[in-house]
């Protein structure tokens, strides 16, 4: 809800009945400060996920988000909104690292992709709530809804089991066993727990320095994959469209469908597409979904760019405004089928445990920096050249990503975390799972 907050609320804040008076400069900052808050949260993320655990880190993020909703609800000056946007950027940064890490460590590999994808389904449900409610209710109403949702999380998370991996790193063997039994729904978890314990002990002796992200061949490839995919998410227009959807559709000049209705359709289609993707991710595979999604997303963005070029030259009128609306709705469907969901799933899969916090923090840093860069690029190019130029850039980058996905991205479907490390090294993985034996984590050096 906070990620897409500016899309419906900026037009409201610009209106004559705005509860908070804002300027054009405020609009730019209200979008950018969300990403700046995320950047400020990176040191906290690196420290907290390994120091206090994944579960408690999520709880901290929920508290920050709850505070932000209160500030938005009572805001009578733009400074309240600035502080709230900063806090929610920080909260999202922490949650989108700790959440996927937690899920990857508690899940069986057969459903790991599905469970990690559920995080994004909740995000898309937030967009749908926001776009469907915000234009039709008082300014403070969405804060009440957001506060209730986060309040439920604050009450529920303390009762969740913690990651057995994290508990074993802290020497809490009995607690790790108890939590693993709860997660697996059975008493007999000794073999799996022993495999996790061996992996944890091995990793304690291995180096976990920042430079190890680049020294190791497997880590280096993981960094390259995540750099390109996280950059591609934003340079396919994700943050720009989610934060400026209503303004873009108003600029298209549609008289057949309002920007508010189109926003509801956009978020509903994204949620439906992501749901289909989540159920198919462990069957179809990450790489093929990523490549197909990137190709189709690029063509949808290209259609939007061409329309605004023709509009700028006076070659199309309001009767053709359905073209960018349809293209953006197609974008919602094809983007969330792969490019909009696969990177967050793969981030938690590619890095070995000893450098996972640093690797995911680096991926998140790239995600935030490129998000901020895409927003600034869009805002400046629109003022100078019009809406078409940034969409041409987004289309080109997305099509390049499709080729990269086919050529370079490894397939992690159905692979254990250990097998994935062998694949990243370019080596043949050993049997992932033998009768009565669990191989549940990664290695830094191969047996050779």
CSV table of C-alpha atoms in Angstrom, one decimal:
chain,number,residue,atom,x,y,z
A,1,UNK,CA,0.0,0.0,0.0
A,2,UNK,CA,2.9,2.4,0.8
A,3,UNK,CA,4.8,1.6,-2.4
A,4,UNK,CA,1.9,2.7,-4.6
A,5,UNK,CA,0.6,5.4,-2.2
A,6,UNK,CA,1.6,8.4,-4.4
A,7,UNK,CA,-0.3,7.2,-7.5
A,8,UNK,CA,-3.9,7.9,-6.2
A,9,UNK,CA,-2.9,10.4,-3.5
A,10,UNK,CA,-0.8,12.9,-5.5
A,11,UNK,CA,-3.9,13.9,-7.6
A,12,UNK,CA,-5.9,14.2,-4.4
A,13,UNK,CA,-3.2,16.4,-2.8
A,14,UNK,CA,-3.1,18.6,-5.9
A,15,UNK,CA,-6.8,19.1,-5.8
A,16,UNK,CA,-8.7,22.2,-4.3
A,17,UNK,CA,-9.9,20.2,-1.3
A,18,UNK,CA,-6.5,18.8,-0.4
A,19,UNK,CA,-6.0,18.3,3.4
A,20,UNK,CA,-2.2,18.9,2.9
A,21,UNK,CA,-1.0,21.6,0.5
A,22,UNK,CA,1.9,20.5,-1.7
A,23,UNK,CA,4.1,21.9,-4.5
A,24,UNK,CA,5.5,20.3,-7.6
A,25,UNK,CA,8.8,19.9,-5.8
A,26,UNK,CA,7.0,18.1,-3.0
A,27,UNK,CA,5.6,15.6,-5.5
A,28,UNK,CA,9.1,14.7,-6.6
A,29,UNK,CA,10.3,14.2,-3.0
A,30,UNK,CA,7.2,12.2,-1.9
A,31,UNK,CA,8.1,9.6,-4.5
A,32,UNK,CA,11.9,9.7,-4.1
A,33,UNK,CA,12.0,9.7,-0.3
A,34,UNK,CA,10.5,6.3,-0.1
A,35,UNK,CA,13.6,4.9,-1.9
A,36,UNK,CA,15.9,7.1,0.3
A,37,UNK,CA,14.4,5.6,3.4
A,38,UNK,CA,15.2,2.2,1.9
A,39,UNK,CA,18.8,3.2,1.5
A,40,UNK,CA,19.0,4.3,5.1
A,41,UNK,CA,17.6,1.0,6.2
A,42,UNK,CA,20.4,-1.1,4.6
A,43,UNK,CA,22.9,-0.9,7.5
A,44,UNK,CA,20.0,-1.9,9.8
A,45,UNK,CA,19.1,-4.8,7.6
A,46,UNK,CA,22.7,-6.2,7.5
A,47,UNK,CA,22.9,-5.9,11.3
A,48,UNK,CA,19.5,-7.1,12.4
A,49,UNK,CA,18.9,-10.2,10.3
A,50,UNK,CA,22.0,-11.9,11.7
A,51,UNK,CA,22.0,-10.2,15.1
A,52,UNK,CA,18.4,-10.5,16.3
A,53,UNK,CA,17.0,-12.9,13.6
A,54,UNK,CA,14.7,-12.8,10.6
A,55,UNK,CA,11.5,-13.0,12.6
A,56,UNK,CA,12.3,-10.1,14.9
A,57,UNK,CA,13.5,-8.0,12.0
A,58,UNK,CA,10.1,-8.4,10.3
A,59,UNK,CA,8.5,-7.3,13.6
A,60,UNK,CA,10.7,-4.1,13.7
A,61,UNK,CA,9.7,-3.3,10.1
A,62,UNK,CA,6.0,-3.7,11.0
A,63,UNK,CA,6.4,-1.3,13.9
A,64,UNK,CA,8.0,1.3,11.6
A,65,UNK,CA,5.1,0.9,9.1
A,66,UNK,CA,2.5,1.2,11.8
A,67,UNK,CA,4.0,4.5,13.0
A,68,UNK,CA,4.0,5.8,9.4
A,69,UNK,CA,0.3,5.1,8.9
A,70,UNK,CA,-0.4,7.1,12.1
A,71,UNK,CA,1.6,10.1,10.7
A,72,UNK,CA,-0.2,10.0,7.4
A,73,UNK,CA,-3.6,9.7,9.1
A,74,UNK,CA,-3.1,12.8,11.2
A,75,UNK,CA,-1.0,14.8,8.7
A,76,UNK,CA,-1.8,18.5,8.3
A,77,UNK,CA,1.5,19.5,6.9
A,78,UNK,CA,3.7,17.9,4.2
A,79,UNK,CA,6.5,17.3,6.7
A,80,UNK,CA,4.4,14.6,8.3
A,81,UNK,CA,4.2,12.9,4.9
A,82,UNK,CA,7.9,13.1,4.3
A,83,UNK,CA,8.6,11.4,7.7
A,84,UNK,CA,6.0,8.7,7.0
A,85,UNK,CA,7.4,8.0,3.5
A,86,UNK,CA,10.9,7.7,4.9
A,87,UNK,CA,9.8,5.3,7.6
A,88,UNK,CA,7.9,3.1,5.2
A,89,UNK,CA,10.8,3.0,2.8
A,90,UNK,CA,13.0,1.8,5.7
A,91,UNK,CA,10.4,-0.7,6.7
A,92,UNK,CA,10.0,-2.1,3.2
A,93,UNK,CA,13.8,-2.4,2.8
A,94,UNK,CA,14.0,-4.5,6.0
A,95,UNK,CA,11.0,-6.6,5.3
A,96,UNK,CA,11.9,-7.4,1.7
A,97,UNK,CA,15.3,-8.8,2.8
A,98,UNK,CA,14.3,-10.5,6.1
A,99,UNK,CA,11.0,-11.9,4.7
A,100,UNK,CA,12.3,-13.8,1.7
A,101,UNK,CA,15.3,-15.0,3.7
A,102,UNK,CA,13.0,-16.3,6.4
A,103,UNK,CA,10.8,-18.1,3.9
A,104,UNK,CA,13.7,-19.7,2.0
A,105,UNK,CA,15.1,-21.1,5.3
A,106,UNK,CA,11.9,-22.6,6.6
A,107,UNK,CA,10.4,-24.0,3.4
A,108,UNK,CA,10.8,-27.3,1.7
A,109,UNK,CA,12.5,-26.8,-1.7
A,110,UNK,CA,9.4,-28.2,-3.5
A,111,UNK,CA,7.3,-25.2,-2.4
A,112,UNK,CA,10.0,-22.6,-1.7
A,113,UNK,CA,9.2,-20.6,-4.8
A,114,UNK,CA,5.5,-20.6,-4.1
A,115,UNK,CA,5.9,-19.4,-0.5
A,116,UNK,CA,8.4,-16.7,-1.5
A,117,UNK,CA,6.0,-15.6,-4.2
A,118,UNK,CA,3.2,-15.2,-1.6
A,119,UNK,CA,5.1,-12.2,-0.2
A,120,UNK,CA,4.5,-10.4,-3.5
A,121,UNK,CA,0.9,-11.5,-3.6
A,122,UNK,CA,0.4,-9.6,-0.4
A,123,UNK,CA,2.2,-6.6,-1.9
A,124,UNK,CA,-0.2,-6.7,-4.9
A,125,UNK,CA,-3.2,-7.1,-2.7
A,126,UNK,CA,-2.0,-3.8,-1.0
A,127,UNK,CA,-2.0,-2.1,-4.4
A,128,UNK,CA,-5.6,-3.3,-5.1
A,129,UNK,CA,-6.8,-2.1,-1.7
A,130,UNK,CA,-5.1,1.3,-2.2
A,131,UNK,CA,-6.2,1.9,-5.8
A,132,UNK,CA,-9.7,0.7,-5.1
A,133,UNK,CA,-10.3,2.7,-1.9
A,134,UNK,CA,-8.2,5.8,-1.9
A,135,UNK,CA,-10.1,7.9,-4.6
A,136,UNK,CA,-13.5,7.3,-3.0
A,137,UNK,CA,-12.9,7.8,0.8
A,138,UNK,CA,-11.6,10.5,3.1
A,139,UNK,CA,-7.8,11.1,3.2
A,140,UNK,CA,-7.3,9.3,6.5
A,141,UNK,CA,-9.3,6.1,5.6
A,142,UNK,CA,-6.4,4.3,4.0
A,143,UNK,CA,-4.3,4.9,7.1
A,144,UNK,CA,-6.9,3.1,9.2
A,145,UNK,CA,-7.0,0.1,6.8
A,146,UNK,CA,-3.1,0.0,6.6
A,147,UNK,CA,-2.8,0.3,10.4
A,148,UNK,CA,-5.3,-2.6,11.0
A,149,UNK,CA,-3.3,-4.8,8.5
A,150,UNK,CA,0.0,-4.0,10.1
A,151,UNK,CA,-1.5,-4.4,13.6
A,152,UNK,CA,-2.5,-7.9,12.7
A,153,UNK,CA,1.1,-8.6,11.7
A,154,UNK,CA,2.4,-7.1,15.0
A,155,UNK,CA,0.1,-9.4,17.0
A,156,UNK,CA,0.8,-12.6,14.9
A,157,UNK,CA,4.5,-12.5,14.1
A,158,UNK,CA,5.7,-13.1,17.7
A,159,UNK,CA,3.9,-16.5,17.6
A,160,UNK,CA,5.7,-17.6,14.4
A,161,UNK,CA,8.6,-20.1,14.6
A,162,UNK,CA,12.0,-18.8,13.9
A,163,UNK,CA,14.4,-20.0,11.2
A,164,UNK,CA,16.1,-23.3,12.3
A,165,UNK,CA,19.2,-22.1,10.4
A,166,UNK,CA,19.4,-18.9,12.5
A,167,UNK,CA,18.7,-20.7,15.8
A,168,UNK,CA,21.5,-23.2,15.1
A,169,UNK,CA,23.9,-20.4,14.4
A,170,UNK,CA,23.1,-19.1,17.9
A,171,UNK,CA,23.7,-22.6,19.4
A,172,UNK,CA,20.0,-23.1,20.3
A,173,UNK,CA,19.8,-26.7,19.1
A,174,UNK,CA,16.7,-27.8,21.1
A,175,UNK,CA,14.8,-24.7,20.1
A,176,UNK,CA,15.8,-25.2,16.5
A,177,UNK,CA,14.5,-28.8,16.7
A,178,UNK,CA,11.2,-27.7,18.3
A,179,UNK,CA,10.6,-25.1,15.6
A,180,UNK,CA,11.6,-27.4,12.8
A,181,UNK,CA,9.1,-30.0,14.1
A,182,UNK,CA,6.4,-27.3,14.1
A,183,UNK,CA,7.3,-26.3,10.5
A,184,UNK,CA,7.3,-29.9,9.2
A,185,UNK,CA,4.3,-31.1,11.2
A,186,UNK,CA,6.1,-34.2,12.5
A,187,UNK,CA,8.3,-35.3,15.3
A,188,UNK,CA,10.9,-37.1,13.2
A,189,UNK,CA,13.2,-34.3,12.0
A,190,UNK,CA,16.5,-35.5,13.4
A,191,UNK,CA,18.1,-36.2,10.0
A,192,UNK,CA,17.1,-32.9,8.4
A,193,UNK,CA,18.2,-31.1,11.6
A,194,UNK,CA,21.5,-32.9,11.6
A,195,UNK,CA,22.1,-31.9,7.9
A,196,UNK,CA,21.3,-28.3,8.7
A,197,UNK,CA,23.6,-28.3,11.7
A,198,UNK,CA,26.5,-29.7,9.7
A,199,UNK,CA,25.9,-27.0,7.1
A,200,UNK,CA,25.8,-24.3,9.7
A,201,UNK,CA,29.0,-25.6,11.4
A,202,UNK,CA,30.8,-25.7,8.1
A,203,UNK,CA,29.7,-22.2,7.2
A,204,UNK,CA,30.9,-20.9,10.6
A,205,UNK,CA,34.5,-21.8,9.5
A,206,UNK,CA,34.1,-20.3,6.1
A,207,UNK,CA,34.8,-16.7,5.4
A,208,UNK,CA,31.9,-14.3,5.3
A,209,UNK,CA,33.6,-11.0,4.3
A,210,UNK,CA,32.1,-8.5,1.9
A,211,UNK,CA,34.9,-9.3,-0.7
A,212,UNK,CA,33.8,-12.9,-0.7
A,213,UNK,CA,30.8,-11.8,-2.8
A,214,UNK,CA,33.2,-11.2,-5.6
A,215,UNK,CA,36.1,-13.6,-5.0
A,216,UNK,CA,34.0,-16.8,-5.3
A,217,UNK,CA,32.9,-17.6,-8.8
A,218,UNK,CA,29.4,-18.7,-7.6
A,219,UNK,CA,28.9,-15.6,-5.5
A,220,UNK,CA,30.2,-13.4,-8.3
A,221,UNK,CA,27.7,-14.9,-10.8
A,222,UNK,CA,24.9,-14.5,-8.2
A,223,UNK,CA,25.8,-10.8,-7.8
A,224,UNK,CA,25.7,-10.3,-11.6
A,225,UNK,CA,22.4,-12.0,-12.0
A,226,UNK,CA,20.8,-10.1,-9.1
A,227,UNK,CA,22.3,-6.8,-10.3
A,228,UNK,CA,20.8,-7.1,-13.8
A,229,UNK,CA,17.4,-8.5,-12.6
A,230,UNK,CA,16.9,-5.9,-9.8
A,231,UNK,CA,17.9,-3.1,-12.2
A,232,UNK,CA,15.5,-4.5,-14.8
A,233,UNK,CA,12.6,-4.4,-12.4
A,234,UNK,CA,12.9,-0.6,-12.2
A,235,UNK,CA,14.1,0.1,-15.7
A,236,UNK,CA,11.1,-1.8,-16.9
A,237,UNK,CA,9.1,1.1,-15.4
A,238,UNK,CA,7.8,-0.7,-12.3
A,239,UNK,CA,8.3,2.1,-9.7
A,240,UNK,CA,7.5,4.8,-12.2
A,241,UNK,CA,4.2,3.2,-13.3
A,242,UNK,CA,3.1,2.2,-9.7
A,243,UNK,CA,3.8,5.7,-8.4
A,244,UNK,CA,2.5,7.7,-11.4
A,245,UNK,CA,-0.2,5.4,-12.9
A,246,UNK,CA,-3.1,7.8,-12.5
A,247,UNK,CA,-1.1,10.8,-13.9
A,248,UNK,CA,0.1,8.7,-16.9
A,249,UNK,CA,-3.5,7.6,-17.7
A,250,UNK,CA,-4.8,11.2,-17.3
A,251,UNK,CA,-2.1,12.4,-19.8
A,252,UNK,CA,-3.3,9.7,-22.3
A,253,UNK,CA,-6.6,11.6,-22.4
A,254,UNK,CA,-9.0,8.7,-22.1
A,255,UNK,CA,-12.7,9.7,-22.1
A,256,UNK,CA,-14.0,6.1,-22.0
A,257,UNK,CA,-12.5,5.0,-18.7
A,258,UNK,CA,-11.4,7.0,-15.8
A,259,UNK,CA,-7.9,6.8,-14.3
A,260,UNK,CA,-9.3,5.6,-11.0
A,261,UNK,CA,-11.1,2.6,-12.7
A,262,UNK,CA,-8.1,1.8,-14.8
A,263,UNK,CA,-6.0,1.8,-11.6
A,264,UNK,CA,-8.3,-0.7,-10.0
A,265,UNK,CA,-8.1,-2.9,-13.1
A,266,UNK,CA,-4.4,-2.5,-13.2
A,267,UNK,CA,-3.9,-3.7,-9.6
A,268,UNK,CA,-6.4,-6.5,-10.0
A,269,UNK,CA,-4.7,-7.9,-13.1
A,270,UNK,CA,-1.3,-7.7,-11.4
A,271,UNK,CA,-2.7,-9.7,-8.5
A,272,UNK,CA,-4.3,-12.3,-10.8
A,273,UNK,CA,-1.1,-12.6,-12.9
A,274,UNK,CA,1.1,-13.0,-9.9
A,275,UNK,CA,-1.1,-15.6,-8.4
A,276,UNK,CA,-0.9,-17.7,-11.6
A,277,UNK,CA,2.9,-17.2,-11.6
A,278,UNK,CA,3.3,-18.2,-8.0
A,279,UNK,CA,1.4,-21.5,-8.6
A,280,UNK,CA,3.4,-22.1,-11.7
A,281,UNK,CA,6.9,-21.0,-10.6
A,282,UNK,CA,7.8,-24.4,-9.1
A,283,UNK,CA,6.5,-26.3,-12.2
A,284,UNK,CA,7.3,-24.1,-15.2
A,285,UNK,CA,10.6,-22.8,-13.9
A,286,UNK,CA,12.2,-19.4,-13.1
A,287,UNK,CA,14.1,-18.8,-16.3
A,288,UNK,CA,11.4,-19.4,-18.9
A,289,UNK,CA,8.9,-17.3,-16.9
A,290,UNK,CA,11.5,-14.5,-16.6
A,291,UNK,CA,12.4,-14.5,-20.3
A,292,UNK,CA,8.8,-14.7,-21.7
A,293,UNK,CA,7.7,-12.0,-19.2
A,294,UNK,CA,10.6,-9.7,-20.1
A,295,UNK,CA,9.9,-10.0,-23.9
A,296,UNK,CA,6.2,-9.3,-23.6
A,297,UNK,CA,6.7,-6.5,-21.0
A,298,UNK,CA,9.2,-4.8,-23.4
A,299,UNK,CA,6.6,-4.8,-26.3
A,300,UNK,CA,3.9,-3.4,-24.0
A,301,UNK,CA,6.2,-0.5,-23.0
A,302,UNK,CA,7.1,0.1,-26.6
A,303,UNK,CA,3.4,0.4,-27.5
A,304,UNK,CA,3.0,3.1,-24.7
A,305,UNK,CA,6.0,5.0,-26.0
A,306,UNK,CA,4.9,5.0,-29.6
A,307,UNK,CA,1.4,6.3,-28.6
A,308,UNK,CA,2.9,9.2,-26.7
A,309,UNK,CA,5.2,10.0,-29.7
A,310,UNK,CA,2.2,10.1,-32.0
A,311,UNK,CA,0.2,12.1,-29.5
A,312,UNK,CA,3.0,14.6,-29.2
A,313,UNK,CA,3.0,15.1,-33.0
A,314,UNK,CA,-0.8,15.4,-33.1
A,315,UNK,CA,-1.3,12.2,-35.0
A,316,UNK,CA,-3.7,10.6,-32.5
A,317,UNK,CA,-6.5,12.1,-30.4
A,318,UNK,CA,-8.6,11.1,-27.3
A,319,UNK,CA,-10.4,8.5,-29.4
A,320,UNK,CA,-7.1,6.5,-29.4
A,321,UNK,CA,-6.4,6.8,-25.7
A,322,UNK,CA,-7.5,3.2,-25.2
A,323,UNK,CA,-4.2,2.1,-26.7
A,324,UNK,CA,-1.9,3.1,-23.7
A,325,UNK,CA,-4.6,1.9,-21.3
A,326,UNK,CA,-4.7,-1.5,-22.9
A,327,UNK,CA,-0.9,-1.6,-23.2
A,328,UNK,CA,-0.5,-0.8,-19.5
A,329,UNK,CA,-3.1,-3.4,-18.5
A,330,UNK,CA,-1.2,-5.9,-20.6
A,331,UNK,CA,2.0,-4.7,-18.9
A,332,UNK,CA,0.4,-5.5,-15.5
A,333,UNK,CA,-0.3,-9.0,-16.6
A,334,UNK,CA,2.9,-10.0,-18.3
A,335,UNK,CA,5.3,-8.1,-15.9
A,336,UNK,CA,3.9,-9.8,-12.8
A,337,UNK,CA,4.0,-13.3,-14.5
A,338,UNK,CA,7.8,-13.3,-14.3
A,339,UNK,CA,10.0,-10.1,-14.2
A,340,UNK,CA,7.9,-8.7,-11.3
A,341,UNK,CA,8.2,-11.7,-9.1
A,342,UNK,CA,11.1,-14.0,-10.0
A,343,UNK,CA,14.0,-11.7,-8.9
A,344,UNK,CA,12.8,-11.6,-5.2
A,345,UNK,CA,12.4,-15.4,-5.2
A,346,UNK,CA,15.9,-15.9,-6.7
A,347,UNK,CA,17.6,-13.4,-4.4
A,348,UNK,CA,17.0,-15.7,-1.4
A,349,UNK,CA,18.1,-18.8,-3.4
A,350,UNK,CA,21.4,-17.7,-5.0
A,351,UNK,CA,23.6,-16.6,-2.1
A,352,UNK,CA,25.2,-19.1,0.3
A,353,UNK,CA,24.2,-18.6,4.0
A,354,UNK,CA,27.5,-17.2,5.2
A,355,UNK,CA,27.1,-14.2,2.8
A,356,UNK,CA,23.4,-14.3,2.3
A,357,UNK,CA,22.7,-11.2,4.5
A,358,UNK,CA,25.4,-9.2,2.7
A,359,UNK,CA,24.3,-10.5,-0.7
A,360,UNK,CA,20.7,-9.7,-0.2
A,361,UNK,CA,21.5,-6.3,1.2
A,362,UNK,CA,23.7,-5.6,-1.9
A,363,UNK,CA,20.8,-6.7,-4.1
A,364,UNK,CA,18.5,-4.5,-2.2
A,365,UNK,CA,20.9,-1.6,-2.5
A,366,UNK,CA,20.9,-2.0,-6.2
A,367,UNK,CA,17.1,-2.3,-6.2
A,368,UNK,CA,16.8,1.0,-4.3
A,369,UNK,CA,19.4,2.9,-6.2
A,370,UNK,CA,18.0,1.9,-9.6
A,371,UNK,CA,14.5,2.6,-8.3
A,372,UNK,CA,15.6,6.1,-7.3
A,373,UNK,CA,17.4,6.5,-10.6
A,374,UNK,CA,14.4,5.4,-12.7
A,375,UNK,CA,12.1,7.9,-10.9
A,376,UNK,CA,14.6,10.8,-11.4
A,377,UNK,CA,15.1,9.8,-15.0
A,378,UNK,CA,11.4,9.7,-15.6
A,379,UNK,CA,10.7,13.0,-13.9
A,380,UNK,CA,13.4,14.9,-15.7
A,381,UNK,CA,12.9,13.3,-19.2
A,382,UNK,CA,9.1,13.9,-19.0
A,383,UNK,CA,9.7,17.6,-18.3
A,384,UNK,CA,12.2,18.0,-21.1
A,385,UNK,CA,11.0,15.6,-23.9
A,386,UNK,CA,7.6,14.3,-22.9
A,387,UNK,CA,6.3,10.9,-21.8
A,388,UNK,CA,7.5,8.9,-24.8
A,389,UNK,CA,11.3,9.1,-24.2
A,390,UNK,CA,11.4,7.3,-20.8
A,391,UNK,CA,9.1,4.6,-22.1
A,392,UNK,CA,11.4,3.9,-25.0
A,393,UNK,CA,14.3,3.5,-22.6
A,394,UNK,CA,12.3,1.2,-20.4
A,395,UNK,CA,11.3,-0.9,-23.4
A,396,UNK,CA,14.8,-1.3,-24.6
A,397,UNK,CA,16.2,-2.3,-21.2
A,398,UNK,CA,13.5,-4.9,-20.7
A,399,UNK,CA,14.0,-6.5,-24.1
A,400,UNK,CA,17.8,-6.7,-23.3
A,401,UNK,CA,16.9,-8.4,-20.0
A,402,UNK,CA,14.9,-11.1,-21.9
A,403,UNK,CA,18.1,-12.1,-23.8
A,404,UNK,CA,20.2,-12.0,-20.6
A,405,UNK,CA,17.7,-14.3,-18.9
A,406,UNK,CA,18.0,-16.9,-21.6
A,407,UNK,CA,21.8,-16.7,-21.9
A,408,UNK,CA,23.0,-16.2,-18.3
A,409,UNK,CA,20.3,-16.8,-15.6
A,410,UNK,CA,20.5,-20.3,-14.0
A,411,UNK,CA,17.4,-22.4,-13.5
A,412,UNK,CA,16.8,-23.0,-9.8
A,413,UNK,CA,13.4,-24.9,-10.0
A,414,UNK,CA,13.3,-27.9,-7.7
A,415,UNK,CA,17.0,-27.5,-6.7
A,416,UNK,CA,18.2,-27.5,-3.1
A,417,UNK,CA,20.3,-24.5,-2.0
A,418,UNK,CA,23.4,-26.7,-2.2
A,419,UNK,CA,22.7,-27.8,-5.8
A,420,UNK,CA,22.2,-24.1,-6.8
A,421,UNK,CA,25.8,-23.4,-5.6
A,422,UNK,CA,27.2,-26.1,-7.8
A,423,UNK,CA,25.2,-24.8,-10.8
A,424,UNK,CA,26.5,-21.3,-10.2
A,425,UNK,CA,30.1,-22.7,-10.2
A,426,UNK,CA,29.3,-24.4,-13.6
A,427,UNK,CA,29.7,-27.8,-12.1
A,428,UNK,CA,27.5,-30.9,-12.1
A,429,UNK,CA,25.6,-31.1,-8.8
A,430,UNK,CA,25.6,-34.3,-6.9
A,431,UNK,CA,22.4,-36.1,-6.1
A,432,UNK,CA,20.4,-33.6,-4.1
A,433,UNK,CA,18.4,-36.0,-2.0
A,434,UNK,CA,18.9,-39.7,-1.3
A,435,UNK,CA,16.7,-42.0,0.5
A,436,UNK,CA,16.6,-40.9,4.2
A,437,UNK,CA,19.2,-38.1,3.6
A,438,UNK,CA,18.7,-34.4,3.5
A,439,UNK,CA,21.0,-32.0,1.7
A,440,UNK,CA,19.6,-28.7,2.6
A,441,UNK,CA,22.1,-26.0,2.2
A,442,UNK,CA,24.9,-24.6,0.1
A,443,UNK,CA,28.6,-25.2,-0.2
A,444,UNK,CA,31.4,-22.7,-0.9
A,445,UNK,CA,34.0,-25.1,-2.4
A,446,UNK,CA,33.2,-28.3,-4.4
A,447,UNK,CA,34.6,-31.7,-3.4
A,448,UNK,CA,37.1,-31.3,-6.2
